[in-house]
Amino acid sequence: MKKYSLVIHGGAGTLVKGLMTPEKEEQYKAVLNEALEKGYAVLENGGNALDAVAVAVTVLEDSPLFNAGRGSVFTNDGTHEMDAAIMDGKTLDAGAVSLITGIKNPISLARDVMEKTEHVFLAGAGAMRFAKTLGYKLESPEYFYDEHRYQQWQNIKDSDKFELDHSMKKEGKFGTVGAVACDQNGNVAAATSTGGMTNKRWGRVGDSPMVGAGTYANNETCAVSCTGSGEYFIRGVVAYDVSCLMEYKGMTLEEAADEVINNRVLKIGGDGGLIAVDSKGNVAMPFNTEGMYRAYKTSEGKKEIGIYKKAP
Ligand code: ASP
């Protein structure tokens, strides 16, 4: 049997250690652990990578702690606009949605775009109409209300600023979420879901739902889910760049992921990180910020849940 593995993230950014209480840290780790174990159980039971990443991301979307689904940040209009994408490395099938509102689990809608339409990417009102035809029920704004995120928005809502949820220097809640997996058959998949950036406007869309920028999967190389300053991750075509360095330059997963995060995207001003697996089940989780909510588990019995950089 091949080695299999699951990696998840809950956002990268300026996570200042002293500003987080031990209780809060435990809460984050508990949700990361739940998402990791539920996703990993799919792989352990012989399930496919696509199901594993969808299960893990759904758990993270249901938690108010992360900037996705229920915990999505406020837009300039005081609403929540969510983006998500999922990709199957075996078939290169992909599905994505952006600027959707009221949907409890955007990752499910992205998967429905992949599996139930001829398209890859649906946005805004059209994506909402598609959800309606499938009978999605809409959650009320209260479901997405969170006092802390409301305050984040209040602080900058009358300015032109928009802000990464996880760049807050105060004790805060961070995080776009994502998962990548390699299953027992060596198939890989990636999924990413986000509320985007606080105070965003004009239909701003980040890297998360864009195939090749924030999300990518290909059995020939790897599966990648990114988090960070989306504008730079789009310009750097970050997730695909990791795959390209493996395919064209023969780099290992770890070398390629490190080169992109700690050199290429950093050079153009992008801060953040990514999680990745290759089709041999190897894992990489580089980030160029203070921290990244992350966790992984492999069939070789390795498991880790982390938030901050490791002490050198
Ligand atoms: N990359 C996301 C975006 O720009 C934000 C994040 O990673 O939290 O929308």
Coordinates of C-alpha atoms and ligand atoms in Angstrom, one line a residue:
M1 CA 0.0 0.0 0.0
K2 CA 1.2 3.5 -0.9
K3 CA 2.0 6.1 1.7
Y4 CA -1.0 8.5 2.1
S5 CA -1.3 11.9 3.8
L6 CA -3.4 14.8 4.6
V7 CA -2.4 18.4 5.3
I8 CA -4.6 21.3 6.3
H9 CA -4.2 25.0 7.0
G10 CA -6.2 27.7 8.7
G11 CA -4.4 30.8 7.3
A12 CA -0.9 32.4 7.6
G13 CA 0.0 35.8 8.8
T14 CA 1.3 38.0 11.6
L15 CA 0.4 35.7 14.4
V16 CA 2.1 37.2 17.4
K17 CA 2.6 34.6 20.0
G18 CA 2.3 36.7 23.2
L19 CA -1.1 38.0 22.0
M20 CA -2.9 34.7 22.0
T21 CA -4.1 33.1 25.2
P22 CA -3.3 29.5 25.9
E23 CA -7.1 28.8 25.9
K24 CA -7.6 30.3 22.5
E25 CA -4.6 28.4 21.1
E26 CA -6.2 25.2 22.4
Q27 CA -9.5 26.0 20.7
Y28 CA -7.7 26.5 17.4
K29 CA -5.7 23.3 17.8
A30 CA -8.9 21.4 18.7
V31 CA -10.6 22.4 15.5
L32 CA -7.5 21.8 13.4
N33 CA -7.3 18.3 15.0
E34 CA -10.9 17.6 14.3
A35 CA -10.6 18.6 10.6
L36 CA -7.4 16.6 10.3
E37 CA -8.7 13.4 11.9
K38 CA -12.0 13.5 9.9
G39 CA -10.2 14.0 6.6
Y40 CA -7.6 11.4 7.5
A41 CA -10.2 8.8 8.4
V42 CA -11.5 9.1 4.8
L43 CA -8.0 8.2 3.5
E44 CA -7.5 5.5 6.1
N45 CA -10.8 3.8 5.1
G46 CA -9.6 3.7 1.5
G47 CA -11.5 6.8 0.4
N48 CA -10.3 9.2 -2.2
A49 CA -8.2 12.4 -1.8
L50 CA -11.1 14.5 -3.1
D51 CA -13.5 13.4 -0.4
A52 CA -10.8 13.8 2.2
V53 CA -10.1 17.4 1.4
A54 CA -13.8 18.3 1.2
V55 CA -14.5 16.7 4.6
A56 CA -11.5 18.6 6.2
V57 CA -12.4 22.0 4.7
T58 CA -16.1 21.6 5.7
V59 CA -15.1 21.2 9.4
L60 CA -13.0 24.4 9.2
E61 CA -15.8 26.3 7.4
D62 CA -18.2 25.3 10.2
S63 CA -16.0 26.9 12.8
P64 CA -16.3 30.6 13.6
L65 CA -12.6 30.7 14.3
F66 CA -11.4 30.7 10.7
N67 CA -12.0 33.2 7.9
A68 CA -14.1 30.8 5.7
G69 CA -17.8 29.8 5.8
R70 CA -19.2 30.7 9.1
G71 CA -16.2 32.9 10.3
S72 CA -15.9 34.9 7.0
V73 CA -14.8 38.5 7.4
F74 CA -16.9 41.6 6.6
T75 CA -16.8 43.3 3.2
N76 CA -17.0 47.1 2.8
D77 CA -20.8 46.8 2.5
G78 CA -21.0 44.8 5.8
T79 CA -21.8 41.6 4.0
H80 CA -19.8 38.3 3.6
E81 CA -18.6 37.3 0.2
M82 CA -17.0 33.9 0.0
D83 CA -14.7 32.2 -2.5
A84 CA -13.8 28.5 -2.7
A85 CA -12.2 26.0 -5.1
I86 CA -11.6 22.3 -5.3
M87 CA -9.4 20.3 -7.7
D88 CA -8.9 16.6 -8.5
G89 CA -5.3 15.8 -9.4
K90 CA -6.4 12.6 -11.2
T91 CA -8.6 14.1 -13.8
L92 CA -7.6 17.8 -13.5
D93 CA -11.3 18.5 -13.0
A94 CA -11.9 21.6 -11.0
G95 CA -14.7 23.7 -9.6
A96 CA -14.8 27.2 -8.1
V97 CA -17.1 29.8 -6.8
S98 CA -16.6 33.4 -5.8
L99 CA -18.6 36.3 -4.4
I100 CA -21.2 34.0 -2.9
T101 CA -23.3 34.9 0.1
G102 CA -25.3 32.9 2.7
I103 CA -24.0 29.5 1.7
K104 CA -22.9 27.5 4.7
N105 CA -20.3 25.4 2.9
P106 CA -18.9 27.1 -0.1
I107 CA -16.6 24.1 -0.8
S108 CA -19.6 22.0 -1.5
L109 CA -20.9 24.5 -4.0
A110 CA -17.5 24.5 -5.7
R111 CA -17.6 20.7 -5.9
D112 CA -21.0 20.9 -7.4
V113 CA -19.7 23.2 -10.1
M114 CA -17.1 20.6 -10.8
E115 CA -19.4 17.6 -10.8
K116 CA -22.7 19.0 -12.0
T117 CA -21.8 21.5 -14.7
E118 CA -19.6 21.8 -17.8
H119 CA -17.9 24.8 -16.2
V120 CA -15.1 25.4 -13.8
F121 CA -15.8 28.8 -12.2
L122 CA -19.2 30.5 -11.3
A123 CA -19.3 33.9 -9.7
G124 CA -21.8 36.2 -7.9
A125 CA -25.4 36.2 -8.8
G126 CA -25.0 33.4 -11.3
A127 CA -23.4 31.1 -8.8
M128 CA -26.2 31.9 -6.4
R129 CA -28.8 31.0 -9.0
F130 CA -26.9 27.7 -9.6
A131 CA -27.0 27.0 -5.8
K132 CA -30.7 27.7 -5.8
T133 CA -31.4 25.2 -8.6
L134 CA -29.6 22.6 -6.4
G135 CA -31.8 23.5 -3.4
Y136 CA -29.1 25.0 -1.2
K137 CA -30.6 26.6 1.8
L138 CA -29.4 30.1 2.7
E139 CA -28.1 30.9 6.2
S140 CA -29.2 34.3 7.7
P141 CA -26.5 37.0 8.2
E142 CA -26.6 36.2 12.0
Y143 CA -25.1 32.8 11.2
F144 CA -22.0 34.6 9.8
Y145 CA -21.9 37.3 12.5
D146 CA -18.9 37.4 14.7
E147 CA -18.2 40.2 17.1
H148 CA -14.4 40.2 16.6
R149 CA -14.6 40.3 12.8
Y150 CA -17.3 43.0 13.1
Q151 CA -14.8 45.1 15.1
Q152 CA -12.0 44.4 12.6
W153 CA -14.3 45.8 9.9
Q154 CA -15.5 48.8 12.0
N155 CA -11.8 49.8 12.5
I156 CA -11.2 50.3 8.8
K157 CA -14.6 50.5 7.1
D158 CA -14.5 54.2 6.4
S159 CA -11.0 54.0 4.8
D160 CA -9.7 52.7 1.6
K161 CA -7.8 50.0 3.5
F162 CA -8.5 46.4 3.1
E163 CA -6.9 43.9 5.3
L164 CA -5.8 40.3 5.5
D165 CA -7.7 38.7 8.3
H166 CA -4.5 37.2 9.7
S167 CA -2.4 40.4 9.6
M168 CA -4.1 41.7 12.7
K169 CA -1.5 42.4 15.4
K170 CA -4.1 42.2 18.1
E171 CA -5.3 39.0 19.6
G172 CA -7.5 37.8 16.8
K173 CA -9.0 35.2 14.6
F174 CA -7.2 34.2 11.5
G175 CA -7.6 32.3 8.4
T176 CA -8.5 31.2 5.0
V177 CA -8.7 27.4 5.2
G178 CA -7.4 24.7 2.9
A179 CA -6.6 21.0 2.6
V180 CA -4.5 18.8 0.4
A181 CA -4.4 15.0 0.3
C182 CA -2.7 12.1 -1.3
D183 CA -4.8 8.9 -1.0
Q184 CA -3.8 5.2 -1.0
N185 CA -3.9 5.1 -4.8
G186 CA -1.5 8.1 -5.2
N187 CA -4.3 10.4 -6.3
V188 CA -4.0 14.0 -5.0
A189 CA -6.6 16.8 -4.5
A190 CA -6.7 20.3 -3.2
A191 CA -9.4 22.5 -1.7
T192 CA -9.4 26.1 -0.4
S193 CA -12.1 28.3 1.1
T194 CA -12.1 31.9 2.3
G195 CA -14.1 35.0 3.2
G196 CA -11.3 37.0 1.5
M197 CA -10.0 40.3 3.1
T198 CA -11.7 42.5 5.6
N199 CA -13.3 45.6 4.0
K200 CA -12.9 44.3 0.5
R201 CA -15.1 46.0 -2.1
W202 CA -15.9 46.2 -5.8
G203 CA -16.3 42.4 -6.1
R204 CA -12.7 41.8 -5.1
V205 CA -11.6 38.2 -5.6
G206 CA -8.4 36.8 -4.2
D207 CA -6.3 33.8 -5.2
S208 CA -8.1 31.1 -3.2
P209 CA -10.7 30.2 -5.9
M210 CA -8.4 30.7 -8.8
V211 CA -7.0 27.4 -10.2
G212 CA -3.3 27.8 -10.4
A213 CA -3.0 30.7 -8.1
G214 CA -4.4 29.6 -4.7
T215 CA -5.5 26.1 -5.5
Y216 CA -4.0 23.4 -7.8
A217 CA -3.8 19.6 -8.0
N218 CA -2.1 17.3 -10.6
N219 CA -1.2 13.6 -10.0
E220 CA 1.9 14.2 -12.1
T221 CA 3.3 16.6 -9.5
C222 CA 1.4 17.8 -6.4
A223 CA -1.6 19.4 -4.8
V224 CA -1.3 22.9 -3.3
S225 CA -3.6 25.2 -1.2
C226 CA -2.3 28.7 -0.5
T227 CA -3.0 31.4 2.0
G228 CA -1.7 35.0 2.2
S229 CA -2.0 38.3 0.4
G230 CA -4.0 37.1 -2.6
E231 CA -3.1 39.8 -5.0
Y232 CA 0.5 38.7 -5.0
F233 CA -0.4 35.0 -5.0
I234 CA -2.4 35.7 -8.2
R235 CA 0.4 37.5 -9.9
G236 CA 2.9 34.8 -8.8
V237 CA 0.5 32.0 -10.0
V238 CA 1.8 30.4 -6.8
A239 CA 0.2 27.0 -6.7
Y240 CA 0.9 26.2 -10.3
D241 CA 4.5 27.5 -9.9
V242 CA 5.2 24.8 -7.3
S243 CA 3.9 22.2 -9.8
C244 CA 5.9 23.7 -12.6
L245 CA 9.2 23.6 -10.7
M246 CA 8.6 19.9 -10.0
E247 CA 7.6 19.1 -13.5
Y248 CA 10.1 21.2 -15.5
K249 CA 13.0 21.6 -13.1
G250 CA 12.8 18.2 -11.4
M251 CA 12.6 19.7 -8.0
T252 CA 11.3 17.7 -5.0
L253 CA 8.0 18.9 -3.5
E254 CA 9.9 20.4 -0.6
E255 CA 12.4 22.3 -2.8
A256 CA 9.7 23.6 -5.1
A257 CA 7.4 24.8 -2.2
D258 CA 10.3 26.4 -0.4
E259 CA 11.5 28.2 -3.6
V260 CA 8.1 29.7 -4.3
I261 CA 7.2 30.8 -0.8
N262 CA 10.7 31.9 0.5
N263 CA 12.0 33.4 -2.7
R264 CA 9.7 34.0 -5.7
V265 CA 6.5 35.3 -4.0
L266 CA 8.5 37.0 -1.3
K267 CA 10.5 38.9 -3.9
I268 CA 7.3 40.4 -5.4
G269 CA 6.0 41.4 -2.0
G270 CA 3.7 38.5 -1.1
D271 CA 3.4 37.2 2.4
G272 CA 1.8 34.0 3.3
G273 CA 2.3 30.3 3.0
L274 CA 1.0 27.1 1.4
I275 CA 0.4 23.4 2.1
A276 CA 1.3 20.8 -0.4
V277 CA 1.5 17.0 -1.0
D278 CA 3.0 15.1 -3.9
S279 CA 1.6 11.8 -5.3
K280 CA 4.1 9.9 -3.1
G281 CA 2.5 11.3 0.0
N282 CA 5.3 13.7 0.9
V283 CA 4.3 16.8 2.7
A284 CA 5.4 20.5 2.7
M285 CA 4.1 23.5 4.6
P286 CA 6.3 26.5 4.1
F287 CA 5.3 30.0 5.1
N288 CA 7.2 33.4 5.2
T289 CA 5.1 34.9 7.9
E290 CA 5.2 34.7 11.7
G291 CA 2.9 31.8 11.7
M292 CA 0.4 29.6 9.9
Y293 CA -2.3 27.4 11.4
R294 CA -1.4 24.0 10.0
A295 CA -1.6 20.3 10.7
Y296 CA -0.6 17.1 8.9
K297 CA -0.9 13.4 9.3
T298 CA 0.7 10.6 7.3
S299 CA 0.2 6.8 7.1
E300 CA 3.8 6.5 8.4
G301 CA 2.4 7.6 11.8
K302 CA 3.6 11.2 11.7
K303 CA 1.3 13.9 12.9
E304 CA 1.8 17.5 13.8
I305 CA -0.4 20.5 14.6
G306 CA 1.4 23.9 14.6
I307 CA 0.8 27.6 14.7
Y308 CA 4.0 29.5 15.0
K309 CA 7.4 29.1 13.4
K310 CA 9.5 26.5 15.0
A311 CA 12.4 27.7 17.1
P312 CA 15.6 27.5 15.0
Ligands
ASP1 N1 -5.6 34.5 0.1 C1 -6.8 35.0 0.6 C2 -7.3 36.2 -0.2 O1 -6.5 37.0 -0.6 C3 -6.7 35.5 2.0 C4 -6.2 34.5 3.0 O2 -5.3 33.7 2.7 O3 -6.6 34.6 4.2 O4 -8.5 36.3 -0.4

